[in-house]
Each structure stands twice: as C-alpha cells, then as structure tokens.
Coordinates of C-alpha atoms in Angstrom, one line a residue:
M16 CA -21.7 -9.2 15.2
A17 CA -22.6 -7.3 11.5
R18 CA -20.4 -4.8 10.6
Q19 CA -22.3 -1.5 11.0
R20 CA -22.0 2.0 8.4
T21 CA -23.4 4.7 7.4
L22 CA -22.6 7.3 5.1
L23 CA -20.3 10.5 6.1
A24 CA -22.6 13.7 6.1
S25 CA -21.8 16.5 4.2
S26 CA -18.1 16.3 3.5
L27 CA -18.4 12.6 1.9
L28 CA -21.6 14.1 0.2
A29 CA -18.9 16.8 -1.1
L30 CA -16.4 14.5 -1.7
A31 CA -19.1 12.0 -4.0
L32 CA -19.8 14.5 -5.7
T33 CA -16.8 16.7 -6.7
A34 CA -14.3 15.6 -9.3
C35 CA -10.6 16.9 -9.3
Q36 CA -10.1 19.5 -11.1
T37 CA -6.9 21.3 -11.7
S38 CA -5.7 23.7 -15.1
N39 CA -3.8 21.8 -18.1
T40 CA -0.2 23.3 -17.7
D41 CA 3.1 21.3 -19.2
T42 CA 5.9 21.3 -16.5
A43 CA 8.9 19.6 -16.9
Q44 CA 7.6 16.2 -15.0
D45 CA 4.5 14.2 -15.3
T46 CA 1.0 16.6 -15.7
A47 CA -2.7 16.1 -15.2
D48 CA -5.5 17.8 -16.8
F49 CA -8.4 17.1 -14.8
A50 CA -10.7 19.6 -16.7
G51 CA -12.3 16.6 -17.7
A52 CA -12.7 14.5 -15.0
A53 CA -16.2 13.0 -14.4
T54 CA -17.9 13.1 -11.5
M55 CA -18.3 9.1 -9.5
Q56 CA -20.0 8.0 -6.5
L57 CA -17.2 7.1 -3.9
N58 CA -19.5 4.9 -1.8
V59 CA -16.9 5.8 0.8
N60 CA -18.4 3.8 4.1
M61 CA -17.2 4.4 7.7
T62 CA -17.6 2.8 11.4
Q63 CA -19.6 4.7 13.6
E64 CA -17.8 4.5 16.5
N65 CA -14.4 4.6 15.5
N66 CA -13.6 6.6 12.0
V67 CA -13.1 3.8 10.0
P68 CA -12.9 4.2 6.4
Y69 CA -13.9 1.5 4.1
Y70 CA -14.2 1.9 -0.2
E71 CA -16.2 -0.2 -2.2
Q72 CA -14.1 0.2 -5.4
E73 CA -10.7 -0.9 -5.7
N74 CA -10.0 2.5 -7.2
T75 CA -11.9 5.2 -7.0
G76 CA -9.6 7.6 -9.2
T77 CA -10.3 6.0 -12.0
D78 CA -12.1 9.1 -13.6
C79 CA -8.9 11.7 -12.7
N80 CA -7.3 11.9 -16.1
I81 CA -3.5 11.9 -15.9
A82 CA -1.3 12.8 -18.7
E83 CA 0.3 10.7 -20.9
K84 CA 3.7 9.4 -20.3
I85 CA 6.6 11.6 -20.4
D86 CA 10.8 10.5 -21.1
Y87 CA 13.2 9.8 -17.9
A88 CA 15.0 12.6 -19.5
D89 CA 12.4 14.7 -19.0
L90 CA 12.4 14.1 -15.4
T91 CA 13.8 17.0 -13.1
E92 CA 16.0 16.5 -9.6
I93 CA 14.6 16.2 -6.4
Q94 CA 16.8 16.9 -3.5
E95 CA 14.1 16.4 -0.9
L96 CA 11.4 13.6 -0.4
P97 CA 8.9 14.4 -2.7
N98 CA 5.6 16.8 -1.8
P99 CA 2.8 15.0 -1.8
F100 CA 0.5 18.0 -1.8
I101 CA 1.6 19.3 -4.7
H102 CA -0.3 18.5 -7.6
M103 CA 2.0 17.4 -10.8
N104 CA 0.5 20.8 -12.9
G105 CA 2.0 22.5 -9.9
E106 CA -1.0 23.4 -8.1
P107 CA -1.8 22.6 -4.5
V108 CA -3.9 20.1 -2.6
T109 CA -6.3 22.5 -0.6
T110 CA -9.0 19.9 0.7
A111 CA -9.9 16.4 1.4
S112 CA -11.6 16.1 -2.0
D113 CA -8.2 17.0 -4.0
W114 CA -6.8 14.2 -2.2
R115 CA -8.8 11.4 -4.4
C116 CA -7.0 12.4 -7.8
R117 CA -3.5 14.0 -6.3
R118 CA -3.4 9.7 -5.3
A119 CA -4.6 9.0 -8.6
E120 CA -1.7 10.7 -9.9
I121 CA 0.3 9.5 -7.1
S122 CA -0.6 6.0 -8.0
A123 CA 0.0 6.6 -11.7
Q124 CA 4.1 7.5 -11.3
M125 CA 4.7 4.9 -8.9
Q126 CA 3.1 2.0 -11.5
R127 CA 5.0 4.0 -14.5
W128 CA 8.1 4.3 -13.0
I129 CA 8.7 1.5 -9.7
Y130 CA 6.6 -1.3 -10.0
G131 CA 5.0 -1.4 -13.3
E132 CA 1.3 -1.2 -14.2
K133 CA -1.1 -3.1 -12.7
P134 CA -4.0 -4.2 -14.7
A135 CA -7.8 -3.3 -15.0
P136 CA -10.0 -6.0 -14.1
T137 CA -11.6 -7.2 -16.8
A138 CA -10.8 -10.8 -16.0
S139 CA -13.6 -12.9 -15.8
L140 CA -14.1 -14.9 -12.7
S141 CA -15.8 -17.8 -10.9
T142 CA -14.7 -19.3 -7.9
E143 CA -14.9 -22.7 -5.9
A144 CA -15.3 -22.9 -2.0
S145 CA -14.3 -25.7 0.2
A146 CA -14.1 -26.2 3.7
D147 CA -10.7 -24.9 4.4
S148 CA -9.9 -22.7 0.8
I149 CA -11.2 -20.5 -2.4
T150 CA -10.3 -21.5 -5.3
V151 CA -9.7 -17.9 -8.3
N152 CA -10.8 -19.4 -11.7
L153 CA -9.7 -16.5 -14.0
S154 CA -9.5 -15.5 -18.1
D155 CA -8.9 -12.9 -20.3
N156 CA -6.7 -12.4 -23.0
G157 CA -8.2 -15.7 -24.5
Q158 CA -6.4 -17.5 -21.3
S159 CA -7.5 -18.6 -17.9
I160 CA -5.2 -19.1 -14.5
N161 CA -6.8 -20.2 -11.3
F162 CA -5.0 -20.1 -7.7
T163 CA -6.3 -21.5 -4.7
A164 CA -5.7 -19.4 -1.1
E165 CA -5.8 -21.5 1.9
I166 CA -8.2 -20.1 5.1
Q167 CA -7.7 -20.7 8.8
W168 CA -10.9 -20.4 11.0
P169 CA -10.9 -18.2 13.8
T170 CA -11.5 -19.9 17.2
T171 CA -14.1 -17.7 18.3
G172 CA -16.3 -14.8 16.9
S173 CA -19.4 -15.2 14.9
A174 CA -20.0 -15.0 10.9
P175 CA -18.9 -13.4 8.5
Y176 CA -15.3 -13.7 10.2
P177 CA -13.3 -10.6 9.5
A178 CA -10.0 -11.5 7.7
L179 CA -6.3 -10.7 7.7
I180 CA -4.8 -12.0 4.1
G181 CA -1.0 -12.5 4.3
I182 CA 1.5 -12.4 1.2
G183 CA 2.1 -15.8 1.7
Q184 CA 1.7 -17.3 5.4
P185 CA 1.5 -14.0 7.7
R186 CA 4.5 -13.5 10.2
L187 CA 2.5 -12.2 13.2
N188 CA 1.3 -14.0 16.1
N189 CA -1.1 -16.0 13.8
Q190 CA -2.7 -18.0 16.7
Q191 CA -3.7 -15.0 18.5
I192 CA -4.9 -13.7 16.0
L193 CA -7.3 -16.2 15.2
D194 CA -8.4 -16.5 18.9
M195 CA -9.1 -13.0 18.5
G196 CA -11.8 -14.3 15.8
V197 CA -9.7 -12.8 12.4
A198 CA -9.5 -15.6 9.8
I199 CA -6.2 -16.3 8.1
I200 CA -6.0 -16.4 4.2
S201 CA -2.7 -17.1 2.9
F202 CA -2.3 -16.0 -0.7
P203 CA 0.3 -18.2 -3.1
Q204 CA 2.2 -14.9 -4.2
N205 CA 5.1 -17.9 -5.5
E206 CA 2.7 -18.6 -7.8
V207 CA 1.2 -15.6 -9.3
G208 CA 4.3 -14.1 -9.7
A209 CA 8.1 -15.3 -9.2
H210 CA 10.7 -14.1 -7.5
S211 CA 13.4 -16.2 -7.6
G212 CA 15.9 -13.8 -9.3
L213 CA 16.4 -11.6 -12.0
E214 CA 16.0 -14.5 -14.2
S215 CA 12.3 -15.7 -13.3
R216 CA 10.9 -12.5 -14.2
G217 CA 8.0 -13.1 -16.2
Q218 CA 6.9 -16.4 -15.0
G219 CA 4.3 -17.3 -13.2
S220 CA 0.1 -17.2 -13.6
F221 CA 0.0 -13.8 -13.8
Y222 CA 2.0 -13.4 -16.8
S223 CA 0.5 -16.4 -18.5
L224 CA -2.6 -14.6 -18.4
Y225 CA -0.7 -10.7 -19.8
G226 CA 2.3 -12.2 -21.3
E227 CA 5.8 -12.9 -19.7
D228 CA 6.7 -9.2 -20.6
H229 CA 4.7 -7.6 -18.9
S230 CA 5.6 -4.2 -16.9
A231 CA 4.4 -5.2 -13.8
A232 CA 7.0 -6.7 -11.3
S233 CA 6.2 -9.4 -9.0
T234 CA 4.9 -7.0 -6.1
V235 CA 2.1 -6.0 -8.9
A236 CA 1.6 -9.1 -10.1
W237 CA 0.7 -10.3 -6.1
A238 CA -1.2 -6.9 -5.8
W239 CA -3.8 -8.1 -9.0
G240 CA -4.0 -11.3 -7.7
V241 CA -5.4 -10.4 -4.0
S242 CA -7.6 -7.7 -5.9
R243 CA -9.0 -11.1 -7.7
L244 CA -9.7 -12.6 -4.1
I245 CA -11.4 -10.3 -3.2
D246 CA -13.3 -10.1 -6.3
A247 CA -14.0 -13.8 -5.5
L248 CA -15.2 -12.8 -1.4
E249 CA -17.3 -10.5 -2.5
Q250 CA -19.1 -13.1 -5.1
T251 CA -19.1 -16.1 -2.6
S252 CA -21.1 -15.2 0.3
E253 CA -21.3 -18.7 2.1
L254 CA -17.4 -19.0 2.6
N255 CA -18.6 -16.5 5.9
I256 CA -15.8 -14.1 4.6
D257 CA -16.6 -10.4 5.8
P258 CA -15.4 -8.2 2.6
H259 CA -16.0 -5.1 4.3
R260 CA -13.4 -6.4 7.1
L261 CA -10.1 -7.1 5.4
G262 CA -6.7 -6.9 6.3
L263 CA -3.3 -7.1 4.6
T264 CA 0.2 -8.4 5.8
G265 CA 3.2 -9.3 4.8
C266 CA 6.8 -9.4 5.8
S267 CA 10.6 -8.7 4.0
R268 CA 10.1 -9.3 0.0
N269 CA 5.7 -9.8 1.1
G270 CA 5.9 -7.1 3.0
K271 CA 7.0 -4.8 0.0
G272 CA 4.0 -6.5 -1.8
A273 CA 1.8 -5.9 1.0
L274 CA 2.4 -2.6 1.0
V275 CA 2.4 -2.3 -2.8
T276 CA -1.0 -4.6 -2.5
G277 CA -2.4 -2.5 0.5
A278 CA -2.0 1.0 -1.3
L279 CA -3.8 0.1 -4.5
D280 CA -6.4 -1.4 -3.5
E281 CA -8.9 0.9 -1.6
R282 CA -10.7 -1.9 -0.5
I283 CA -8.5 -3.1 2.3
V284 CA -9.3 -1.4 5.6
L285 CA -5.9 -2.4 7.0
T286 CA -1.9 -3.0 5.9
I287 CA 0.5 -4.2 8.7
V288 CA 3.7 -4.0 6.2
Q289 CA 6.5 -6.0 8.7
E290 CA 10.1 -5.3 8.5
S291 CA 9.5 -4.3 4.0
G292 CA 12.8 -2.4 3.5
S293 CA 13.7 -1.1 0.5
G294 CA 10.8 -1.1 -1.9
G295 CA 8.9 -1.1 0.6
S296 CA 8.1 1.2 3.4
A297 CA 11.6 3.2 2.9
A298 CA 12.9 6.0 1.3
W299 CA 15.4 5.5 -1.5
R300 CA 16.7 9.0 -1.0
V301 CA 17.5 8.2 2.5
A302 CA 18.5 4.9 2.4
D303 CA 21.1 7.0 -0.2
A304 CA 22.3 9.5 2.8
Q305 CA 22.5 6.3 5.1
L306 CA 25.2 4.5 2.8
A307 CA 26.6 7.5 2.2
S308 CA 27.3 8.2 5.5
G309 CA 29.0 4.5 5.7
Q310 CA 26.1 2.6 6.8
N311 CA 25.5 -1.1 4.9
V312 CA 21.8 -0.4 3.4
Q313 CA 19.8 -2.0 0.2
T314 CA 19.9 1.3 -2.5
A315 CA 18.2 1.1 -5.5
R316 CA 21.6 0.5 -7.3
Q317 CA 21.6 -2.8 -5.2
I318 CA 17.9 -3.6 -5.2
V319 CA 17.7 -3.7 -9.0
T320 CA 20.6 -6.8 -9.0
E321 CA 19.3 -9.1 -6.9
N322 CA 15.0 -9.6 -7.7
T323 CA 11.7 -9.2 -9.7
W324 CA 10.0 -7.1 -7.0
L325 CA 10.4 -3.8 -8.8
S326 CA 10.2 -3.5 -12.9
T327 CA 13.1 -2.5 -15.4
D328 CA 11.9 1.2 -15.7
F329 CA 13.2 1.3 -12.0
E330 CA 16.8 0.1 -13.1
Q331 CA 17.2 3.7 -14.6
F332 CA 17.5 5.3 -11.7
G333 CA 19.8 2.8 -9.8
E334 CA 22.6 6.1 -10.4
S335 CA 20.1 8.8 -10.5
V336 CA 17.7 9.0 -7.3
P337 CA 17.0 12.4 -7.3
K338 CA 15.0 12.5 -10.9
L339 CA 12.5 10.1 -8.9
P340 CA 9.3 12.3 -9.1
V341 CA 7.9 10.2 -6.2
D342 CA 9.5 8.3 -2.8
N343 CA 8.1 5.5 -1.1
H344 CA 6.6 7.7 1.9
E345 CA 4.0 8.6 -1.0
L346 CA 3.6 5.0 -1.3
L347 CA 2.6 4.6 2.2
A348 CA 0.5 7.4 2.0
L349 CA -1.4 5.5 -1.1
V350 CA -3.1 4.5 2.1
A351 CA -4.8 7.1 3.2
P352 CA -7.0 7.6 5.4
R353 CA -7.3 3.5 5.4
G354 CA -5.4 2.0 8.4
L355 CA -1.9 1.5 8.2
L356 CA 0.4 0.2 10.5
V357 CA 4.1 0.0 9.7
L358 CA 6.1 -2.8 11.9
E359 CA 10.1 -2.0 11.8
N360 CA 13.2 -3.6 13.1
T361 CA 15.8 -1.0 14.5
G362 CA 18.1 -3.5 14.2
M363 CA 18.0 -4.8 10.6
E364 CA 20.6 -1.5 8.8
W365 CA 20.3 -3.4 5.6
L366 CA 16.4 -2.7 5.4
G367 CA 16.8 1.2 5.9
N368 CA 15.9 1.4 9.7
E369 CA 16.7 5.3 9.7
S370 CA 15.0 5.6 5.9
A371 CA 11.8 3.7 6.9
W372 CA 11.7 5.9 9.9
T373 CA 11.8 9.1 7.9
S374 CA 9.5 7.9 5.3
A375 CA 6.2 6.9 7.8
L376 CA 6.8 10.1 9.4
A377 CA 6.4 12.1 6.3
A378 CA 3.6 9.9 4.8
R379 CA 1.5 10.7 8.4
E380 CA 1.6 14.3 7.3
V381 CA -0.9 13.0 4.7
Y382 CA -2.7 11.1 7.6
K383 CA -2.4 14.3 9.5
A384 CA -3.8 16.9 6.7
L385 CA -6.7 14.7 6.1
G386 CA -7.4 14.4 10.2
V387 CA -7.0 11.0 10.7
P388 CA -3.0 10.9 12.2
T389 CA -4.1 7.5 14.7
N390 CA -5.3 5.6 11.1
M391 CA -1.5 5.4 10.5
G392 CA 0.8 4.1 13.3
V393 CA 4.9 3.3 13.5
T394 CA 6.5 1.7 15.8
Q395 CA 10.9 0.0 15.1
V396 CA 11.8 -1.9 17.9
G397 CA 15.2 -3.9 17.5
G398 CA 16.9 -6.6 19.9
H399 CA 14.9 -9.8 17.5
R400 CA 15.2 -11.8 14.6
H401 CA 13.8 -10.7 11.0
C402 CA 10.1 -11.1 11.0
V403 CA 9.7 -12.0 14.1
V404 CA 7.3 -9.8 16.4
P405 CA 8.6 -9.1 20.0
E406 CA 6.2 -8.9 22.5
S407 CA 6.9 -5.0 22.5
Q408 CA 5.2 -5.0 19.1
E409 CA 2.3 -7.4 19.7
P410 CA 0.0 -4.4 22.0
A411 CA 0.3 -2.7 18.6
V412 CA -0.9 -5.1 16.1
N413 CA -3.6 -6.1 18.2
A414 CA -4.9 -3.0 18.6
F415 CA -5.1 -2.1 14.8
I416 CA -6.6 -5.2 13.7
Q417 CA -9.0 -4.6 17.3
R418 CA -10.0 -1.1 15.6
F419 CA -10.0 -1.8 11.7
L420 CA -11.5 -5.3 11.9
L421 CA -13.2 -5.8 14.7
D422 CA -14.8 -2.4 15.3
Q423 CA -13.8 -1.8 18.8
P424 CA -12.8 1.6 20.2
V425 CA -9.2 1.5 20.6
N426 CA -6.0 3.4 21.0
T427 CA -3.6 3.3 17.9
D428 CA -2.6 7.2 18.1
L429 CA 1.2 4.9 17.6
V430 CA 4.9 6.8 16.7
E431 CA 7.6 4.9 18.6
T432 CA 11.7 3.7 18.0
D433 CA 13.5 2.8 19.9
A434 CA 16.5 4.6 17.9
E435 CA 17.7 8.3 18.9
Y436 CA 17.1 9.4 15.1
T437 CA 17.1 13.5 14.6
L438 CA 15.1 13.6 12.1
D439 CA 16.1 16.1 9.5
R440 CA 12.9 18.0 8.6
E441 CA 14.7 20.8 6.9
R442 CA 16.4 18.3 4.4
W443 CA 13.5 15.7 4.1
I444 CA 9.9 17.5 4.5
P445 CA 10.6 21.1 3.7
W446 CA 6.8 21.3 2.4
K447 CA 4.1 22.1 4.5
T448 CA 1.3 20.1 5.9
P449 CA -2.1 21.4 4.6
M450 CA -4.8 20.9 7.0
L451 CA -7.7 19.5 4.3
G452 CA -9.8 18.0 6.6
Q453 CA -11.5 14.3 6.8
M454 CA -12.1 12.9 3.6

C-alpha cells in the first residue's frame, strides 16, 4: 500500500521558510555566522497517523553557515556532556526551527574532529538492477568505481517495498523482518572502506575516487556509499523499493557505521544501532569515567590504536577527551526527529555499557525538546552473545519497524535496562532541556 504523507501545517511551513540566524560572536571554540543563511525548502513530510518524519534531502543544513576550522590548541575543556541546545556562538536554541542549523553545527564538528568529512553528492551515477541486486556506478574527480548491494525480498506485502539496509549483513532476526513485508539490502562496507587494522586506512573504492589521504574514516566512507545507494534506489523505480521507507542497521563496528550514516543522511527514516560501543552510541567522557572506576572499557586512548573507524584528527583526543567540543550523545541526536532504536547489551562492559546508556538518555533529551520522545527508544539487556538479539528485544525491533517502515500505529515508548545504573545528571547532563515544539 502506498505510503501517505502530508506536509505539516503552520509549524512546518514556518520551519521551511525560516533560516537559522544568530549573531557572529568569536569564542574559544568554533563559531558560526548564520546571518547570511539563505532560506530553503525542506520538503519535510510526515505520515498522517504516526508522526514519522521523512526528509527529501540528504542534508537539510547545507545553507547554514559554519565557521572556519580552528586549531586544537584553541579548544577549551568541557567536563560534562556538551550541551546540544547551545549554538557555537553561545546563543541558546529556542525553537524547533533553530534545531536545523544547530544540527548542522554538530554535524560539522563531528566530521571535523572525530570522523572526517563526508563529500558532497557530486559524483555522477548510473545503476544496473537485477532480480536480487543493484549495482551503483559512480564517477568523480576523473575516476570511476562501482559496488553491488544484494537484496533479499520479503515474503509478504506489496511493492514498492520498504527496505532495511544493513552495513554488511544485518544481525537482527532477518527472516522475521522479511516476513513483515520489508526487504533487506546488504551494503558492501568492506569493499567501499577497508577496516582491517590501521594499515588499511585509505583503502577501498571510496578512496580510489577521493584519494587515499582523504580525511574520511571508514565509517564516513560507508555513510557516503549508503547515500549513493539511496540515490540509486530513488532513480530505479523498476526495482520496486520505496526510497521513502528506508531503515538502516548494523552491529558492533558496523553499528558505528550505521549510526554515522543515519546521522549524516536525513532521508533514512529509521536507524537501528546495535551494540556499537565507543565510536558509536557510547559517550567518550563517560567511557573514561568507567575506566577510572576500574572497569574494562574501550576509550578514546585505546580505539585510536585499533582501526580506521575514526579520522586521524581524533587521535589527539586520546589523552584529552574533555577538549572535544562534542560527544556521541550528539551523534545520536543528529538522527532526531527521525526514528532511532538503540540496542545495547548490559554484559558488554568493553563496549561501554554504562556509557552507552548515559549517552542514549542524554540524546533522548533532544527528542523530548522536539516533542517526539517516542521516536527514540533504547533497550539494554544482558545475558546473550554479542550481536545476537535476544528474544526479549525482538518486540522492540518489530515495533520500530512497524511504525517507521510500515506506517502501523504501534507504541514505541521504550527506555529500559536490566542494569542498576544511577544516572548522575548533575555530572553529565547539568543543562536544561528546552521545549522547542515539533518540527
């Protein structure tokens, strides 16, 4: 059944016609001048029943003016989780329309300091579709590459089908998802951006196109590749995949990539992040605190010695995490107000179980501010192997897929853990959450 959408009324119209504007004030950290930001048509659509946002653009913040890069030495320490509701120039976020350019600021800082730059969509593109795959051909900078994504078709439902894209093969109950009427598309992440140790940095088809010294970490190379896959799906209607009903998932290292991808492409209506650890849903500052308390947890200091998931610029924060102007609760918040489900494993201390829980709760404050707290869920359950969804978490996965990909009116109000964590709000989330109203 075709998906029905309507433009939001007055609040959405105001958002689409209002540019983010603040004064230009120099601070010790990055600043932004929004005075010249041009208005743009956001083309934000919602399902009529379920308040599920869909954006026509990959990035709605391209007209937001972000300040020039500054040096690491000019950053100041922030002990708590950075406040997502304060612009870089110190001005508060006061309305839902402000969030668009605040989001652009956070995205720019994430790319500048942690993940590397995602290239603009300048590559020319063509596609070749078969019964169970789509090949994406891309050319840019005088170079050409291609990759093929495999498709598993649902056992029920009707075309065009919603689809769940996996960074690699999804580690959910895939047969159950197919039986719900949702296709599964496997993105070949290893081919696009290698991640087999630090020596593999700059390897993969992304770097063949943009150079082996490009700042993008492998996770951003994957994000760029998934965005081009979405472009291809938009152009290939005969494949019978609905590009307006796309979800994304990944577990562990692929979960890091899923979160980065969902944060950087607003066309993805649902992101399911599974046990992604440091560089994913876990907050760097809280992971350091876990380590200081005697726990065995991966921190910035360790992860920069392991693989290509983060940019080389991040290495300088290994011993100075408080100088980061952002933290990963804000990476989660970049998905707002779109659908986000965080699946965690209490038993995985190395992945920052308490850090991920704290980070998720902090990110959910942005969803609360935008009036859509149930668009984000977090469930943390132990007693199972890494990247194996226990039976107790399957209802959460099903509910988010039903609501965000199948337009079914189901309850997604979910915040649960089987641990006995006590959130130290005064230490980590001392800032107040404004009521911005729905976008």
